[in-house]
CSV table of C-alpha atoms and ligand atoms in Angstrom, one decimal:
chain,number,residue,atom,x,y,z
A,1,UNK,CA,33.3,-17.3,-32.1
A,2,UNK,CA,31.6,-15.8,-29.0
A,3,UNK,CA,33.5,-13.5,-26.7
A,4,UNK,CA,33.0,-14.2,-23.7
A,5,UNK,CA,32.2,-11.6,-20.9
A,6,UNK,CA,33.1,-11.6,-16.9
A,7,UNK,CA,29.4,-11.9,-16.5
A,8,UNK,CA,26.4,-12.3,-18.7
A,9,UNK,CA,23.4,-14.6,-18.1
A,10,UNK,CA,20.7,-12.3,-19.6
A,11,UNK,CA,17.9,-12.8,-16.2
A,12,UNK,CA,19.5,-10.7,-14.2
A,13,UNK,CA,19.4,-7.6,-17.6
A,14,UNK,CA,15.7,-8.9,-18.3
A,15,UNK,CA,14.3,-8.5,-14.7
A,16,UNK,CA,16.3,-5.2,-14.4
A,17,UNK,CA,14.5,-4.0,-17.6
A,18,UNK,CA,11.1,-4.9,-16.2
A,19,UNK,CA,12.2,-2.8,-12.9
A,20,UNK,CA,13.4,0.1,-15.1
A,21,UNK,CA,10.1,-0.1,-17.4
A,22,UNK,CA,8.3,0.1,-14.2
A,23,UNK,CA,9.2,3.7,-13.5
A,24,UNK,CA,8.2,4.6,-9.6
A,25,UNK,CA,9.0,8.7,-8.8
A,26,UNK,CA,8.5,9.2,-5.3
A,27,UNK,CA,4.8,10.3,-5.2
A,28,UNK,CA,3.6,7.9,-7.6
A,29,UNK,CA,2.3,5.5,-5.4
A,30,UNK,CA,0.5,3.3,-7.2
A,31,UNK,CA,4.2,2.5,-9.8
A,32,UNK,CA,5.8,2.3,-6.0
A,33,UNK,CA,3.5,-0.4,-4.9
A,34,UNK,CA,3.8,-2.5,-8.3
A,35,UNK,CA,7.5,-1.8,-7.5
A,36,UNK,CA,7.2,-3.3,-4.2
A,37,UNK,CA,5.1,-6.4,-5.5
A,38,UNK,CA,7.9,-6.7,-8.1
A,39,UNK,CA,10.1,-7.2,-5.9
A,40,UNK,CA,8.7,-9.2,-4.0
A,41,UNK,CA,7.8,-12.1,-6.7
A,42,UNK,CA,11.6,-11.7,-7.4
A,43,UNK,CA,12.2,-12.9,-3.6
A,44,UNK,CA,9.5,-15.6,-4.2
A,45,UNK,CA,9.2,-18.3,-1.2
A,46,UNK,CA,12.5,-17.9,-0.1
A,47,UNK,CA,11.6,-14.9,2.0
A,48,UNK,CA,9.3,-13.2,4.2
A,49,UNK,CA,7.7,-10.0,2.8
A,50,UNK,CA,5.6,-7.6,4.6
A,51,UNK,CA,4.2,-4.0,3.9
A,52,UNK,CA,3.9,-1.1,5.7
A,53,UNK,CA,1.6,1.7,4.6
A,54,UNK,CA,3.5,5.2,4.8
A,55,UNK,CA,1.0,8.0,4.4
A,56,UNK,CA,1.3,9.9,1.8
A,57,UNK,CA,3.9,7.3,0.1
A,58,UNK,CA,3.8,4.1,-1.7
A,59,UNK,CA,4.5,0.9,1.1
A,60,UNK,CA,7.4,0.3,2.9
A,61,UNK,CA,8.8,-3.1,2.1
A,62,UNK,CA,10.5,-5.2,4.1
A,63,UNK,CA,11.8,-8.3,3.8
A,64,UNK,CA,13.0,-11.1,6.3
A,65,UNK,CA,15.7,-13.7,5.8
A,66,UNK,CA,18.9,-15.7,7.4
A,67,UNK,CA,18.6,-17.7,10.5
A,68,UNK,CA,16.4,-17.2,13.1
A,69,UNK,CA,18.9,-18.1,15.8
A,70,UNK,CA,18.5,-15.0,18.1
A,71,UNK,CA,21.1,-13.2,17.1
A,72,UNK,CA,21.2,-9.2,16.6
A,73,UNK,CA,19.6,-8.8,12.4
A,74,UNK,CA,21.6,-7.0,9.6
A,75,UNK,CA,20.1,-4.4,8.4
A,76,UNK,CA,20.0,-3.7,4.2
A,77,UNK,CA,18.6,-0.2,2.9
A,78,UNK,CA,17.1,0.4,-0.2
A,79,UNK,CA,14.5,2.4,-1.7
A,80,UNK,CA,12.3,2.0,-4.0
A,81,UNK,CA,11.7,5.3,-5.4
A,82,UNK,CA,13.5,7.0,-8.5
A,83,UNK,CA,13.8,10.9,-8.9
A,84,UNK,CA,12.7,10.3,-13.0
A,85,UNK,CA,9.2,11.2,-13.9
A,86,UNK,CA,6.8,8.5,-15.2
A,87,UNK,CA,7.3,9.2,-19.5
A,88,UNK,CA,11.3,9.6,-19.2
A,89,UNK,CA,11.8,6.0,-20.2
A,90,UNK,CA,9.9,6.8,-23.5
A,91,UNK,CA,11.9,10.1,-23.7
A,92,UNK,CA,14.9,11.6,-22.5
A,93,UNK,CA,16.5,7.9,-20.8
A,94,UNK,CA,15.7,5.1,-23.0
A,95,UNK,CA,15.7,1.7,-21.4
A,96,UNK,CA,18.8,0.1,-23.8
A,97,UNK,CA,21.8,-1.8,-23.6
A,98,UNK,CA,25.2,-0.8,-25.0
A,99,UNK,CA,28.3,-2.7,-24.6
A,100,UNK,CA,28.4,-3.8,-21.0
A,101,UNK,CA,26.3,-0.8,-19.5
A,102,UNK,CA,22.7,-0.8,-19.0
A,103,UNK,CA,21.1,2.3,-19.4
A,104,UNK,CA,17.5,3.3,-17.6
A,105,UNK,CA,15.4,5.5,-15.3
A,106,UNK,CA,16.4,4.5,-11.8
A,107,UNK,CA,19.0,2.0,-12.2
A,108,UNK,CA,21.8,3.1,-11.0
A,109,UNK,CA,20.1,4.8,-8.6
A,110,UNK,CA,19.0,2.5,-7.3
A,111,UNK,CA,17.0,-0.5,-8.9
A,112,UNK,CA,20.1,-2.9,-9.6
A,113,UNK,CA,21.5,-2.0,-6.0
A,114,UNK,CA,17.6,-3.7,-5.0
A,115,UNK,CA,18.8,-7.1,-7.4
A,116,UNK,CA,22.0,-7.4,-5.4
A,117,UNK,CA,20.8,-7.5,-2.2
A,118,UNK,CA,18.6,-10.2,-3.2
A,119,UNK,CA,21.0,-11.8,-5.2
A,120,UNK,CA,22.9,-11.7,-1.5
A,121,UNK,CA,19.9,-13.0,0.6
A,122,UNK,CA,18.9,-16.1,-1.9
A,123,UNK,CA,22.5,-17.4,-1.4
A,124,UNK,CA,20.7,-18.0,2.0
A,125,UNK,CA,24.2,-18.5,4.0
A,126,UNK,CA,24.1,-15.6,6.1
A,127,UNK,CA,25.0,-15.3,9.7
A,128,UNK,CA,22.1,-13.8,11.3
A,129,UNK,CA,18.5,-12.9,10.6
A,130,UNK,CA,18.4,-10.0,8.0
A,131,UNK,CA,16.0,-7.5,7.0
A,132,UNK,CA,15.7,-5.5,4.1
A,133,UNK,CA,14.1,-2.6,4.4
A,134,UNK,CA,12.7,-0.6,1.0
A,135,UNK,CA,11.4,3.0,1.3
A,136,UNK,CA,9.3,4.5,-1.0
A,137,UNK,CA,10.0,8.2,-0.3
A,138,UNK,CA,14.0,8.3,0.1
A,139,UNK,CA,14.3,10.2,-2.9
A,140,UNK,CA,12.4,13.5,-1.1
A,141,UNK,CA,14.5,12.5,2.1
A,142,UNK,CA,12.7,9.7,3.4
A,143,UNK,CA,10.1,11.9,6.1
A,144,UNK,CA,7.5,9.1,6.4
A,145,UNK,CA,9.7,6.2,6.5
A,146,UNK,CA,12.3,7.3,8.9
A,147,UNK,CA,10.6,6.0,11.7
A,148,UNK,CA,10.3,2.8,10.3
A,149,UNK,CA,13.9,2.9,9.5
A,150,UNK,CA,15.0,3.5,12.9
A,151,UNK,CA,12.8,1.0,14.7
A,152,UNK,CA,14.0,-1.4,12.5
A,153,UNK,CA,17.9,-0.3,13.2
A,154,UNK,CA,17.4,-0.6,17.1
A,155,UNK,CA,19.4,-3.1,18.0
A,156,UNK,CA,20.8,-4.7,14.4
A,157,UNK,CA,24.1,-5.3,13.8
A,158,UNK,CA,25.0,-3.5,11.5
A,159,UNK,CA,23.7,-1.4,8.6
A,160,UNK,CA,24.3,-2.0,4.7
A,161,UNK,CA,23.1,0.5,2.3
A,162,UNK,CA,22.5,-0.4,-1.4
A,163,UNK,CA,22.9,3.1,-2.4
A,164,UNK,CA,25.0,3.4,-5.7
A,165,UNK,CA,28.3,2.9,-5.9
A,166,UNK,CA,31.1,6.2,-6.5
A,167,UNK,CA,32.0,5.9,-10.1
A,168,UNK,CA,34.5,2.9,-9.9
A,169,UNK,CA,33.4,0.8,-6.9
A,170,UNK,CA,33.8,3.1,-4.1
A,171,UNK,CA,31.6,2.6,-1.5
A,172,UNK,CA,30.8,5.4,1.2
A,173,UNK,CA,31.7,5.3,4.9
A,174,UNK,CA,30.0,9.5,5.5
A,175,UNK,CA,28.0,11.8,4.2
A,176,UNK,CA,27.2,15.1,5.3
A,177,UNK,CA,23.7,15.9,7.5
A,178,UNK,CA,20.8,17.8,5.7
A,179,UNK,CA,18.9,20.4,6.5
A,180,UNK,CA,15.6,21.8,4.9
A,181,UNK,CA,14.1,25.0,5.5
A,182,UNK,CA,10.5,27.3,4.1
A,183,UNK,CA,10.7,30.5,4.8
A,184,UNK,CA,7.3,32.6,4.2
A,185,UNK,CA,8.3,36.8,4.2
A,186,UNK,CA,5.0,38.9,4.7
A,187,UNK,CA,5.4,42.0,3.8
A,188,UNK,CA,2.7,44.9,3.2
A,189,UNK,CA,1.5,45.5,-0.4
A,190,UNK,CA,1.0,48.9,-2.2
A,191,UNK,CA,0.2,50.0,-5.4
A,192,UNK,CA,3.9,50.5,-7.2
A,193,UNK,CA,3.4,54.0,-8.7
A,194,UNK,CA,0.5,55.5,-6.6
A,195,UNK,CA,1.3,54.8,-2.8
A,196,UNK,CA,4.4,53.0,-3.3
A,197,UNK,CA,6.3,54.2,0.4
A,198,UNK,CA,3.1,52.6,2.2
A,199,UNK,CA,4.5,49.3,0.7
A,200,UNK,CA,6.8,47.0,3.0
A,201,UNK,CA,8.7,44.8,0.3
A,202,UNK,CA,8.5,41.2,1.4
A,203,UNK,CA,10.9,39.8,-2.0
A,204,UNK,CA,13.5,43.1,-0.1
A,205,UNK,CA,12.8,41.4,3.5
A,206,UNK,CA,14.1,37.9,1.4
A,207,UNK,CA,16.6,39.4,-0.7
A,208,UNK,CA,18.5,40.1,2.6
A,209,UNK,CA,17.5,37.0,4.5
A,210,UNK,CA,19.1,34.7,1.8
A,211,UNK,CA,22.1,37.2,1.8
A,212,UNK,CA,22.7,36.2,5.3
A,213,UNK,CA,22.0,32.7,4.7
A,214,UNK,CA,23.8,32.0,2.0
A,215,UNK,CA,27.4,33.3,3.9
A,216,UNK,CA,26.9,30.9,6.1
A,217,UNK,CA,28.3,28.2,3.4
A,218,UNK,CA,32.2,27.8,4.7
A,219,UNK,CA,33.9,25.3,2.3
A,220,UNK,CA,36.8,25.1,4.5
A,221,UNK,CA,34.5,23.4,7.1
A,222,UNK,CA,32.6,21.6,4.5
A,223,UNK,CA,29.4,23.6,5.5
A,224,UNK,CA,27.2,24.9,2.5
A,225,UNK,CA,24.4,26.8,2.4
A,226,UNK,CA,21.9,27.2,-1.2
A,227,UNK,CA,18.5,28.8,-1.4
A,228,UNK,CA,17.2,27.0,-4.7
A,229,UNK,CA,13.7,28.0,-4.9
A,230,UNK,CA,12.3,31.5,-4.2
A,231,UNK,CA,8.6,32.8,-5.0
A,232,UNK,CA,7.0,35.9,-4.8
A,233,UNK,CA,4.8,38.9,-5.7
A,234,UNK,CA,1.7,39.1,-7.7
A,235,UNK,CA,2.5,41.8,-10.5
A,236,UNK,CA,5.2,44.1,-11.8
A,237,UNK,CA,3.4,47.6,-10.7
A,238,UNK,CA,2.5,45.9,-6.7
A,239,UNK,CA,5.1,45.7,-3.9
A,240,UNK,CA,4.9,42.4,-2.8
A,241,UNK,CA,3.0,41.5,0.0
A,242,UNK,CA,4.2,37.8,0.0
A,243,UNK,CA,7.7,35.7,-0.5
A,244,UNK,CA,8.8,32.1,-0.3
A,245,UNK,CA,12.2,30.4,-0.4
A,246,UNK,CA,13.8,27.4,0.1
A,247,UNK,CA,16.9,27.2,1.8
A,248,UNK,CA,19.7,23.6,1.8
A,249,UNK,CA,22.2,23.2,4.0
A,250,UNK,CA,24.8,20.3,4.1
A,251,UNK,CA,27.4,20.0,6.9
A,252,UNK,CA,29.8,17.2,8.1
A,253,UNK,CA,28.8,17.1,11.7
A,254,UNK,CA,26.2,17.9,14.3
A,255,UNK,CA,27.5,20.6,15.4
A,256,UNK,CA,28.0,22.7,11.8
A,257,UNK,CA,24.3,21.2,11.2
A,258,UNK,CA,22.4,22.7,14.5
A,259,UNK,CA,24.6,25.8,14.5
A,260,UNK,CA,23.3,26.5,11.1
A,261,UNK,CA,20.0,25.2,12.0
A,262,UNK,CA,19.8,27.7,14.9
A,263,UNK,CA,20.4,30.9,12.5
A,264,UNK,CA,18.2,30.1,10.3
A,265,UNK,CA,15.1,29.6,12.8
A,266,UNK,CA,16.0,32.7,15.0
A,267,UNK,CA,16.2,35.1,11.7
A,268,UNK,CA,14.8,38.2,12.9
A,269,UNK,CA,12.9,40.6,9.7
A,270,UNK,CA,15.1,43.6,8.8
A,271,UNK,CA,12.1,46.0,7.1
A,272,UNK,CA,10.2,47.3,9.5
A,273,UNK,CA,6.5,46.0,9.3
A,274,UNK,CA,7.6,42.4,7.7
A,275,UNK,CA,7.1,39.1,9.1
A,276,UNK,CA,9.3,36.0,8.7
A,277,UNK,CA,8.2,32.2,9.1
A,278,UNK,CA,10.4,29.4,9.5
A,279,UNK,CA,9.4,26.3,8.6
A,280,UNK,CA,11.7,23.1,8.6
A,281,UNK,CA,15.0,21.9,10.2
A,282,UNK,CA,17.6,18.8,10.0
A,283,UNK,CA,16.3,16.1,7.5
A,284,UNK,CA,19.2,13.6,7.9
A,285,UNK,CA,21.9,14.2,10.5
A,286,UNK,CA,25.2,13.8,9.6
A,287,UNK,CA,26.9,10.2,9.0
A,288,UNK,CA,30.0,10.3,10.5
A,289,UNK,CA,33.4,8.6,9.4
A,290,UNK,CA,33.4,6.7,12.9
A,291,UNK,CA,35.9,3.6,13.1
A,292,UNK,CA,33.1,1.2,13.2
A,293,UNK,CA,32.1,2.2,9.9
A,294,UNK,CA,35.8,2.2,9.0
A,295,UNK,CA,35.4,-1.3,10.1
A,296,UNK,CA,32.7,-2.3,8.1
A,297,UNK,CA,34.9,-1.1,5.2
A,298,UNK,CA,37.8,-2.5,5.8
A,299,UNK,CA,36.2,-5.9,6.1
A,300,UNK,CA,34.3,-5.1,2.6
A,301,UNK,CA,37.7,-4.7,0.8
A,302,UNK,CA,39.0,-8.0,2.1
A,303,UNK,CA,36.3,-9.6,0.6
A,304,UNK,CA,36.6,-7.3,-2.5
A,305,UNK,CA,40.0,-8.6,-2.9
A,306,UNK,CA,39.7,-12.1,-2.9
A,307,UNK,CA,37.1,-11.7,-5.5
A,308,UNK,CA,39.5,-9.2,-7.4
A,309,UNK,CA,36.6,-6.2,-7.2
A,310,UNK,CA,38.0,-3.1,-7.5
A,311,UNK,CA,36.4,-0.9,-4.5
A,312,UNK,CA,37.9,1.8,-2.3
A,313,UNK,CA,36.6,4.3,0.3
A,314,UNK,CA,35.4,7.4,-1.5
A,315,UNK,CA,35.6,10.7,0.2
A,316,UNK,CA,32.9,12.6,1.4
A,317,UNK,CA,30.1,14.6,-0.4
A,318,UNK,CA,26.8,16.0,0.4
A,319,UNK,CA,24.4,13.6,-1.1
A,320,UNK,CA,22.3,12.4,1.8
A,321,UNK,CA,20.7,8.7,2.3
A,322,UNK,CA,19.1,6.3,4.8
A,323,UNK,CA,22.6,5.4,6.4
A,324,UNK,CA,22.5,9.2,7.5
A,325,UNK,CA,19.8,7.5,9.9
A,326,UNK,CA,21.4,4.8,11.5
A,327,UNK,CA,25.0,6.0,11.2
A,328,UNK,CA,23.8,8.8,14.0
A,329,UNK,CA,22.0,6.3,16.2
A,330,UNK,CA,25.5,4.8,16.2
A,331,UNK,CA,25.2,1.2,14.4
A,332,UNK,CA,28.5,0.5,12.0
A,333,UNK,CA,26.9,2.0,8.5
A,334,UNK,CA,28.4,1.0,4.9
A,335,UNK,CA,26.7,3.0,2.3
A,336,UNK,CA,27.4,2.6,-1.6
A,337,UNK,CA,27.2,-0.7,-2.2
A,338,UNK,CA,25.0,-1.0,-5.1
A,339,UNK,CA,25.6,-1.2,-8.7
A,340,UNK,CA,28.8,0.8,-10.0
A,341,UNK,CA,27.9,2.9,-13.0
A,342,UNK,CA,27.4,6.8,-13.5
A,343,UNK,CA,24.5,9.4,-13.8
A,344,UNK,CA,22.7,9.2,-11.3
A,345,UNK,CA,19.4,12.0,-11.4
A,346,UNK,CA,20.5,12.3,-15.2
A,347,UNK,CA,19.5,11.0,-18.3
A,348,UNK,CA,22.5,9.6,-18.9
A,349,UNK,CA,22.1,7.1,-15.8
A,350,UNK,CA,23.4,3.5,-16.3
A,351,UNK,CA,24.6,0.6,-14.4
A,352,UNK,CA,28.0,-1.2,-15.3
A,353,UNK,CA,27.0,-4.7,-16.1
A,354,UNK,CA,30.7,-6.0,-15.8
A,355,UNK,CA,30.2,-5.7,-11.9
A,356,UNK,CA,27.1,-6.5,-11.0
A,357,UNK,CA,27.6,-10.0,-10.2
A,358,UNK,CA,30.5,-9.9,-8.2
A,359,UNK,CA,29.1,-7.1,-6.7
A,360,UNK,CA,26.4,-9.0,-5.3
A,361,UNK,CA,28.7,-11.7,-4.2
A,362,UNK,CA,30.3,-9.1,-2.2
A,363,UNK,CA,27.1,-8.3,-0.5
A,364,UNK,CA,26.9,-12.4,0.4
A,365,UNK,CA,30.5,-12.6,1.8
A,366,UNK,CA,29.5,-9.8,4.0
A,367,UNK,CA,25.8,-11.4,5.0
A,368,UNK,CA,28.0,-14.6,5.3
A,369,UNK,CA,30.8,-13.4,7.6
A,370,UNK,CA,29.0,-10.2,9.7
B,401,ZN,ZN1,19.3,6.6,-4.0
């Protein structure tokens, strides 16, 4: 005897092999073109593809479906770049199937949220012309194809992002704004034992600056600040002529996110004779909890409920994605409505085959009824 499962025709875990086996990091751009063209053969006919060269990156692609009937499009967001090096397949995150979840580079994050939307857009009953628009470089925070992004929000509808889901089904109505910063400290350099008070310290000059910039991180507002990276000095006996850092900040609105933005490009050097550079500023403004996104939610758990899919709202965390984008130019944003599974960035990344299919027919009911 067979058990049966909710779901389980084997193309959809075949073609989401092939996708997996295909591994695409960010600045591989060759894997993020075969990606693309991968994609695109699993559209076929049924929709319009075009590419759009992002320099430095792989191609954007986007593809065109639903009526042409004049209305405003819906917008879908995806990307087709994973964080996983090209080898971790054959290492650390073998591609393999156990039970009902489907383990693999880039899955969860966010190859299978890629087969739903087009899962969505071959049901071909939606509402209004839809684009779907895949970046290439939303895993390094999407700096050549935000333009693209944006031209393509003006005006749509609405905005669905195919970002995972929260462990669960929760699917994500904010996130907090982003903020990158390189800071370069020149000091002056000296030998350490022979002329050692001629030297100006530039890792000293840092050591405060990150001091500083670090207590800016207020949980109570939800603002953090992290330098991740620092570099600097030459050997153990010099005092260092140069430093580099790295600084992250995350905060909930606009305000937190140029308020912190400000401090850090008007530090001012501490050690006399030192120079600081700032390099950088707000990646991804914030994405708001604003009642049209609410909206958008709210309408997602009706469908949800008639196809007995568990799904909530999930609260807000840092993690950053394309619905940062048009969420601040004000169109109603749903993020997290990929695959549900767990792992994301880690080896132990997998999608949860149970819900992939009525996950995907939740994307439909919302292409059919937006
Ligand atoms: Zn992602």
């Amino acid at each position: 005897m067979s058990i049966h499962t909710p779901f389980i025709d084997d193309a959809p875990i075949s073609t989401l092999t092939d996708w997996a086996a295909l591994e695409s990091p960010t600045r591989a751009v060759d894997a993020i073109n075969a990606m693309a063209s991968l994609v695109e053969q699993a559209a076929g006919d049924a929709l319009a593809g075009e590419r759009i060269a992002v320099a430095g990156f792989g191609d954007m692609l986007i593809l065109r479906g639903g009526p042409q009937n004049g209305k405003p499009p819906g917008l879908l967001l995806g990307h087709l770049d994973t964080v996983h090096a090209i080898g971790t397949a054959a290492t650390g995150l073998p591609i393999r199937r156990d039970g009902m979840r489907l383990y693999g580079p880039g899955l969860y994050d966010m190859k299978a949220g890629i087969w739903i939307a087009l899962q969505a857009l071959l049901a071909q009953t939606m509402m209004r012309p839809i684009i779907f628009a895949l970046a290439p470089d939303e895993e390094v925070g999407s700096p050549g194809s935000r333009a693209i992004t944006e031209d393509l929000a003006r005006g749509a509808a609405y905005a669905l992002v195919l970002e995972p889901a929260r462990e669960g089904g929760g699917c994500v109505t904010c996130r907090k704004g982003v903020g990158r910063f390189e800071i370069d400290v020149e000091g002056v350099a000296a030998h350490a034992g022979v002329r050692h008070e001629a030297g100006r310290s530039a890792i000293t000059e840092a050591a405060h600056q990150i001091l500083k910039i670090e207590a800016l991180t207020d949980y109570a507002q939800g603002l953090t600040a992290n330098v991740g990276l620092v570099n600097g000095g030459t050997t153990v006996n010099t005092v260092p002529q140069h430093c580099r850092f790295t600084v992250d900040i995350r905060a909930p609105t606009p305000q937190l996110c140029n308020t912190a933005a400000r401090t850090i490009t008007s530090l001012t050097p501490i050690t006399a004779d030192t120079r600081l550079t700032v390099r950088g500023g707000i990646a991804r403004p914030p994405y708001e909890r604003r009642e049209a996104n609410v909206a958008l939610y709210r309408k997602a758990q009706e469908i949800a409920n008639t196809l007995g899919l568990p799904f909530h709202e999930a609260p807000r965390t840092g993690g950053g994605s394309d619905g940062n984008f048009t969420a601040a130019m004000g169109i109603p944003t749903l993020d997290g409505l990929g695959a549900d599974g767990a792992g994301a960035h880690t080896l132990n990344e997998y999608i949860d085959l149970t819900t992939l299919d009525v996950r995907a027919r939740l994307i439909a009911g919302l292409l059919e009824t937006l």
